[in-house]
XYZ file of C-alpha atoms in Angstrom:
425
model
C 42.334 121.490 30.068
C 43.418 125.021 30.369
C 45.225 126.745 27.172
C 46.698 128.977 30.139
C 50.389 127.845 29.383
C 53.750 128.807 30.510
C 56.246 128.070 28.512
C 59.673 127.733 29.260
C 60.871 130.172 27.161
C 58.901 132.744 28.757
C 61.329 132.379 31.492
C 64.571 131.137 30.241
C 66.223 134.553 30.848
C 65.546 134.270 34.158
C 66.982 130.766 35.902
C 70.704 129.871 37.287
C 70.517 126.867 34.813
C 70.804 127.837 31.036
C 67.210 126.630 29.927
C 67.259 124.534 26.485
C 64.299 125.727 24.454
C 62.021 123.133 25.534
C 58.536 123.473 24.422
C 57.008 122.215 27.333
C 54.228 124.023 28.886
C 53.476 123.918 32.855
C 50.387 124.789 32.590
C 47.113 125.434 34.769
C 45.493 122.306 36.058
C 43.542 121.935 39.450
C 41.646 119.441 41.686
C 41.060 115.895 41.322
C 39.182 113.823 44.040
C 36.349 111.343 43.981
C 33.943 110.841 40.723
C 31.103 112.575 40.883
C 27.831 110.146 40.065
C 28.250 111.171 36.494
C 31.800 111.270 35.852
C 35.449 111.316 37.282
C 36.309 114.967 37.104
C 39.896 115.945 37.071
C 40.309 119.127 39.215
C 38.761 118.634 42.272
C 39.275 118.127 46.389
C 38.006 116.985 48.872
C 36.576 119.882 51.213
C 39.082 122.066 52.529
C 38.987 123.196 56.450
C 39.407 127.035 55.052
C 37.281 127.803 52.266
C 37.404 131.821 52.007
C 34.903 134.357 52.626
C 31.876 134.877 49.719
C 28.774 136.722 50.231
C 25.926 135.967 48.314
C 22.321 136.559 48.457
C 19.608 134.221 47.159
C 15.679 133.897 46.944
C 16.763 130.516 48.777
C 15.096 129.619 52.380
C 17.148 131.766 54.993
C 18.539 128.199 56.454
C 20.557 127.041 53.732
C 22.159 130.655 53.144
C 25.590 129.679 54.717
C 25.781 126.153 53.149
C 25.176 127.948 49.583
C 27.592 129.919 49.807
C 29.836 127.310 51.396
C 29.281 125.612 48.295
C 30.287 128.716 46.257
C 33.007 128.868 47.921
C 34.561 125.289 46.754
C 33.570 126.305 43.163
C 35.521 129.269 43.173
C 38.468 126.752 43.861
C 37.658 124.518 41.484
C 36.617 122.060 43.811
C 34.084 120.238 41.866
C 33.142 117.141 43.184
C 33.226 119.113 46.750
C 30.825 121.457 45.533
C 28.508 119.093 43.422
C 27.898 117.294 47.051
C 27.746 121.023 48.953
C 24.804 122.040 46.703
C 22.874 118.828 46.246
C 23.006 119.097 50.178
C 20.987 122.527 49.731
C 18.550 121.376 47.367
C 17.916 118.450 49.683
C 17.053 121.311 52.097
C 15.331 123.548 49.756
C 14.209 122.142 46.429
C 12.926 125.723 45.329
C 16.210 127.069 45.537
C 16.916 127.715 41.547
C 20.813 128.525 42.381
C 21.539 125.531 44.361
C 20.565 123.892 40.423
C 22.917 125.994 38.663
C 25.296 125.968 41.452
C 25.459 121.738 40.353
C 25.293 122.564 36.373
C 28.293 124.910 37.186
C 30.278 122.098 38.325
C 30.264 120.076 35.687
C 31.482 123.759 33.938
C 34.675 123.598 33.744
C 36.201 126.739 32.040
C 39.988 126.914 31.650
C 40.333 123.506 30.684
C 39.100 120.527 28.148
C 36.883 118.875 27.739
C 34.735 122.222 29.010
C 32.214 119.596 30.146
C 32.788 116.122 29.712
C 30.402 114.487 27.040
C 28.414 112.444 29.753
C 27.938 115.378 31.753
C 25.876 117.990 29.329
C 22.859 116.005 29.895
C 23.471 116.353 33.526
C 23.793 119.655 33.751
C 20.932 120.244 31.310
C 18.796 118.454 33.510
C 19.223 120.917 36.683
C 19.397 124.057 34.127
C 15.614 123.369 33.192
C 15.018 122.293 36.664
C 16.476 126.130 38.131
C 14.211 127.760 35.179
C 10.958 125.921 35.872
C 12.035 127.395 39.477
C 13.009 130.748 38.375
C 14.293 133.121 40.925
C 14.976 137.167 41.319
C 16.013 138.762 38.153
C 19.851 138.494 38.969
C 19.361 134.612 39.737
C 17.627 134.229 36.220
C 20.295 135.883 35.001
C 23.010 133.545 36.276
C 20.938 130.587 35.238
C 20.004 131.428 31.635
C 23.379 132.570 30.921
C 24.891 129.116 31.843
C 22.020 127.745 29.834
C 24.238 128.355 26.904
C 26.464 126.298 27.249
C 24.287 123.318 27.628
C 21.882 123.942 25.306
C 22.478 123.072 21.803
C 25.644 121.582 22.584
C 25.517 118.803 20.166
C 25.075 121.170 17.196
C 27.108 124.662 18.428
C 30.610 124.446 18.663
C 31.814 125.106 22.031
C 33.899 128.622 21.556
C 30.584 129.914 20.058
C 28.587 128.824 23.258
C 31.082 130.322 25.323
C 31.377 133.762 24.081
C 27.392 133.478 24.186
C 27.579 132.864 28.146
C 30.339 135.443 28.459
C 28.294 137.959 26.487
C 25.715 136.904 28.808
C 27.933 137.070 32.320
C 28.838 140.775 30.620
C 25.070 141.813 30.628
C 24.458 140.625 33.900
C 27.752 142.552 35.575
C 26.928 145.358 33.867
C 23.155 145.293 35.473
C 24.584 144.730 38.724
C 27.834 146.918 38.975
C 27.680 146.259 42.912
C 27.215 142.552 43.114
C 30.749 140.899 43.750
C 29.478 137.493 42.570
C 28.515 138.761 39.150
C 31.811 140.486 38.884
C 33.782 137.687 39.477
C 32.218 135.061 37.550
C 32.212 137.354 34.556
C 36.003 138.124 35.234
C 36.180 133.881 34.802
C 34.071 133.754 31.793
C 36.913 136.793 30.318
C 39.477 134.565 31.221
C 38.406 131.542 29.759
C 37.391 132.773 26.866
C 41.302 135.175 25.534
C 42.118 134.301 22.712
C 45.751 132.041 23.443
C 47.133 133.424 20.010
C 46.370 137.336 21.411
C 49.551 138.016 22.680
C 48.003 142.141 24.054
C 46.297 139.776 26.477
C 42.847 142.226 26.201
C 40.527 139.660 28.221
C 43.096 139.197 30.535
C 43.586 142.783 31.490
C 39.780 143.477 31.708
C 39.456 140.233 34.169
C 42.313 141.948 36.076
C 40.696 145.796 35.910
C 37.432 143.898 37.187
C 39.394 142.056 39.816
C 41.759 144.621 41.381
C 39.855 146.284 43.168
C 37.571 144.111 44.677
C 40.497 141.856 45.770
C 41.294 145.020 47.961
C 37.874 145.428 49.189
C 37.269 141.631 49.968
C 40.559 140.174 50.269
C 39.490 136.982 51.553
C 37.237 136.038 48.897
C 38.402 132.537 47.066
C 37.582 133.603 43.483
C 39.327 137.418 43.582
C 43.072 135.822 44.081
C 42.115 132.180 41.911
C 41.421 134.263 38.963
C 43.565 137.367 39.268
C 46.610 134.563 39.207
C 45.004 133.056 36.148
C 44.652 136.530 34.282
C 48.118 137.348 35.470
C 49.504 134.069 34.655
C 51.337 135.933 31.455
C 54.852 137.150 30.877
C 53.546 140.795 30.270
C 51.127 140.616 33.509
C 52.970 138.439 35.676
C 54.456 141.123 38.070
C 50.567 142.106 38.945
C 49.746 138.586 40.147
C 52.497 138.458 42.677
C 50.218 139.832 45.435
C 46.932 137.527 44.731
C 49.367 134.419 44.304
C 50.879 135.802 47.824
C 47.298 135.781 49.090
C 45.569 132.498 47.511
C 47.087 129.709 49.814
C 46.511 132.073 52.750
C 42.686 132.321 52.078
C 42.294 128.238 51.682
C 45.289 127.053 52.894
C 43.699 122.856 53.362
C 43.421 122.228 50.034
C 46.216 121.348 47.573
C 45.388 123.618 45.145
C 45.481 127.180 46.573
C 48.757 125.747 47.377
C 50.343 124.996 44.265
C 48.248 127.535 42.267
C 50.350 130.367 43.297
C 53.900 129.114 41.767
C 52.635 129.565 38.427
C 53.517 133.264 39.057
C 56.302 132.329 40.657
C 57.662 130.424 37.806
C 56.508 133.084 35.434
C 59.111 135.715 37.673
C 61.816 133.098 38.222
C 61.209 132.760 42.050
C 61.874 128.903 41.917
C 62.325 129.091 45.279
C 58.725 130.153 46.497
C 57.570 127.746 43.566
C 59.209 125.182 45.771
C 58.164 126.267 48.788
C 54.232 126.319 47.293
C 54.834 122.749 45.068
C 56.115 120.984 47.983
C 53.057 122.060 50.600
C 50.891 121.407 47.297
C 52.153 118.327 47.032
C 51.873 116.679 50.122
C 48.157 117.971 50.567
C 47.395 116.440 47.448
C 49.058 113.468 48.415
C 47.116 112.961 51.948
C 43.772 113.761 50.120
C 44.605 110.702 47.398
C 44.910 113.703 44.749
C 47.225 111.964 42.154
C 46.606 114.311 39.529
C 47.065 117.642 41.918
C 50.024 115.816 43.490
C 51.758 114.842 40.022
C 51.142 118.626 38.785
C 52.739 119.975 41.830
C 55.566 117.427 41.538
C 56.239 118.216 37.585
C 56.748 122.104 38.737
C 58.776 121.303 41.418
C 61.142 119.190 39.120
C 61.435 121.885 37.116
C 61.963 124.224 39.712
C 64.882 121.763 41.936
C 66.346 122.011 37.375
C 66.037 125.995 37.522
C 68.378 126.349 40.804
C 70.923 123.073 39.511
C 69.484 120.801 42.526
C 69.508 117.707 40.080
C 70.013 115.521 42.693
C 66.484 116.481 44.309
C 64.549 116.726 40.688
C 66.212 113.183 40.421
C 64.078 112.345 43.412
C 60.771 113.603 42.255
C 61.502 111.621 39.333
C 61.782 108.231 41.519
C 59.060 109.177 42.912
C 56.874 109.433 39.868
C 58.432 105.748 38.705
C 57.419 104.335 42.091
C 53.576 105.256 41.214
C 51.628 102.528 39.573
C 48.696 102.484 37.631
C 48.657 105.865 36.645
C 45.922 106.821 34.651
C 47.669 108.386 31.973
C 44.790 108.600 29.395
C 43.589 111.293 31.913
C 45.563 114.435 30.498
C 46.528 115.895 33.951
C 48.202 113.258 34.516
C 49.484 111.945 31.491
C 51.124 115.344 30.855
C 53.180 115.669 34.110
C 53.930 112.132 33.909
C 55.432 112.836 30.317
C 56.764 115.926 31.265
C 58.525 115.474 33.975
C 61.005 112.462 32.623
C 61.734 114.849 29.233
C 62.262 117.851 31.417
C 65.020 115.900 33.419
C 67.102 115.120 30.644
C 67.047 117.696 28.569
C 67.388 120.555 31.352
C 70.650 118.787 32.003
C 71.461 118.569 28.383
C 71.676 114.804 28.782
C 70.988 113.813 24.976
C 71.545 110.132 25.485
C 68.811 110.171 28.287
C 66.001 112.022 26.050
C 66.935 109.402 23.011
C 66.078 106.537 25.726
C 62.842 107.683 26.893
C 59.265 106.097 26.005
C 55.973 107.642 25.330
C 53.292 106.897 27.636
C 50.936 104.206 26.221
C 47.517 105.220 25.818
C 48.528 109.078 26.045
C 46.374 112.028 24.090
C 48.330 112.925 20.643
C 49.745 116.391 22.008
C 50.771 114.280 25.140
C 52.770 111.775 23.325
C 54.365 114.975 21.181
C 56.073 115.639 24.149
C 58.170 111.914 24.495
C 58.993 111.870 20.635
C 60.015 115.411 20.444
C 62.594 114.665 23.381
C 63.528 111.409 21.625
C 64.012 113.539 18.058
C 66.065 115.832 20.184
C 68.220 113.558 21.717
C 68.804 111.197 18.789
C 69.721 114.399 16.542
C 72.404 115.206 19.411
C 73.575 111.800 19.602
C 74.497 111.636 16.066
C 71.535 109.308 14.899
C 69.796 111.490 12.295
C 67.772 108.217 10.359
C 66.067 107.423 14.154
C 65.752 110.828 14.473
C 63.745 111.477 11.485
C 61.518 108.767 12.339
C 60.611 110.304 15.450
C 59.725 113.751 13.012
C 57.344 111.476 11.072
C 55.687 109.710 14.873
C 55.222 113.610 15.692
C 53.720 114.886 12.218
C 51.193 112.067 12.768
C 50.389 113.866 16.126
C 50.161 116.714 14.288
C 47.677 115.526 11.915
C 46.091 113.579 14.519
C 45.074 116.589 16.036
C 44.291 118.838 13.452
C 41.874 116.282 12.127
C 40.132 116.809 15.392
C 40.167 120.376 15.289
C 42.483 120.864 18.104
C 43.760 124.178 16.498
C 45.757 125.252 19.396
C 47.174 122.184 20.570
C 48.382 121.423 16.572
C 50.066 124.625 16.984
C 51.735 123.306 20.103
C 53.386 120.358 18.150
C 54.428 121.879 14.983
C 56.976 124.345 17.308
C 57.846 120.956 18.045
C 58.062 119.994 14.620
C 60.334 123.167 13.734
C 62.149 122.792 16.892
C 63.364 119.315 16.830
């Protein structure tokens, strides 16, 4: 899952509503449709009528040009399982075409968030990364393929940061030996992305995606991937004001699917336009919700609570919030979902200061560690306020487990994430 947050302090000076320093990130999630045959994948869609424009040559048989790049298209939204299906279609066409292989490996890629690739997928994608080499290709397509190699090789024995500066390196080379091919460009602006440092707060990767991006948004300004990622390198307190134009842009260019939709109100929230983020969360939302996109549909929903919060409309957050009960069977192990289902219940009350509320509410059985944090922290809050410090010491101790939960695990970042919560509560 993507360590792109916003948090709500980065914005508090900004809404009607005096913001309680709630450390609660709304953060950068996309896509969820149908499993693919190896695994559910979170951020996905079902194919969109309006993909975007993308332009890009391949050794592959002149027929299946279009439907590659088709497929490229839906991967530059993060449309995975949509994209999987797009390029098996090709190689079912043309089994000699060595990108339509990596085109498949790259969806089981998934950058900005975590898992990067889910355990049952690295032999999957593996599998079509030795089947693209034993095909090989044009220099440039080598290129693309033996850089993603790295991430699947070795992969029980390298840590994953290490294999992903090692394919960024990679995507580096290969822009820099092909200054005019957009493609390379852009997936190398990704790889920046995905690989800045959250604790750099000069945002260095971020700015070079956006130096890379820039201009070519200007010179192809219907291509999927230029606005995606300039809105993800943007998606900063510092940069925000540059990703106003690309978040303007992105549901424009693939206006079907629910995440071009929501993606732009994470500048919008980043500026304080809770209206726009409205305006995008609610056409996100009910996309999502005719494509049977729970987890794109709860995201949407959890910024547009906190928007309706921002502008004092409690009475319409209230009714996201109904809504969200009404769902059953969430799958709240899944972290997209478990998060906004979490978030959204915590961000009612304690937006509205109601400390009684956030001492009432439950974690979310079956919830990741830094996903439960959320719950207790609110509870710690809200039995501190309510004059119950024993109860609310108790809840310090449920979120120091958390803590140690995850930094057992290694989760460095998302540790850090709970002990603000720690010194917070």
């Amino acid at each position: 899952m993507t360590r792109m947050m916003i948090r709500v302090a980065a914005v508090r000076n900004l809404p009607i509503r005096a913001t309680f320093a709630l450390p609660i990130c709304l953060f950068c999630f996309v896509l969820a449709d149908s499993p693919s045959p190896a695994a559910t994948h979170e951020h996905e869609h079902p194919v969109p009528e309006k993909l975007g424009v993308v332009s890009f040559q391949t050794s592959c048989s002149a027929n299946v040009q279009k439907e590659f790049e088709r497929a490229v298209a839906l991967l530059h939204s993060f449309a995975y399982s949509a994209a999987e299906k797009a390029f098996r279609e090709v190689i079912a066409k043309d089994p000699n075409c060595a990108l339509a292989h990596w085109g498949v490996a790259m969806t089981y890629f998934h950058q900005l968030w975590e898992p990067y690739v889910a355990p049952e997928d690295i032999a999957h994608g593996q599998l079509e990364i030795d089947q693209a080499q034993r095909i090989g290709g044009s220099e440039k397509e080598r290129g693309f393929i033996d850089a993603l190699s790295t991430i699947y090789a070795k992969a029980d024995s390298v840590p994953y940061r290490e294999r992903a500066n090692a394919y960024t390196l990679a995507m580096g080379k290969l822009a820099e030996g092909n200054p005019d091919d957009v493609e390379c460009q852009v997936f190398y602006a990704l790889a920046l992305i995905a690989t800045a440092s959250p604790t750099d707060k000069t945002h260095a990767n971020e700015k070079k995606a956006a130096a890379l991006l820039e201009p070519l948004f200007k010179k192809y300004p219907q291509h999927p991937g230029m606005a995606h990622y300039l809105i993800h390198a943007c998606d900063n307190a510092e940069m925000a004001q540059r990703g106003v134009a690309a978040a303007r842009a992105y549901s424009q260019i693939a206006p079907s699917a629910p995440h071009p939709l929501h993606m732009p109100s994470h500048i919008y929230t980043r500026l304080g336009m809770w209206q726009d983020s409205i305006g995008s969360n609610l056409a996100a939302r009910t996309a999502a919700h005719a494509q049977g996109d729970i987890g794109e549909e709860l995201h949407a929903m959890d910024y547009l609570t906190y928007a309706y919060l921002q502008l004092g409309r409690d009475a319409e957050a209230e009714g996201v919030l109904e809504d969200l009960h009404a769902m059953k069977s969430l799958r709240a192990a899944e972290f997209k979902i478990g998060y906004a289902a979490s978030a959204m219940p915590v961000r009612y009350a304690i937006e509205r200061r109601q400390w009684a509320e956030a001492a009432q509410l439950e974690p979310i059985s079956g919830t990741q560690p830094h996903v439960f944090a959320i719950t207790v922290w609110a509870r710690a809050i809200g039995l501190a306020r309510t004059g119950q410090p024993a109860a609310a010491r108790q809840e310090l101790d449920r979120l120091k487990t958390a803590y140690g939960k995850l930094q057992a695990a290694g989760d460095d970042y998302w540790a850090a994430q709970v002990q603000v919560q720690l010194n917070e509560a």
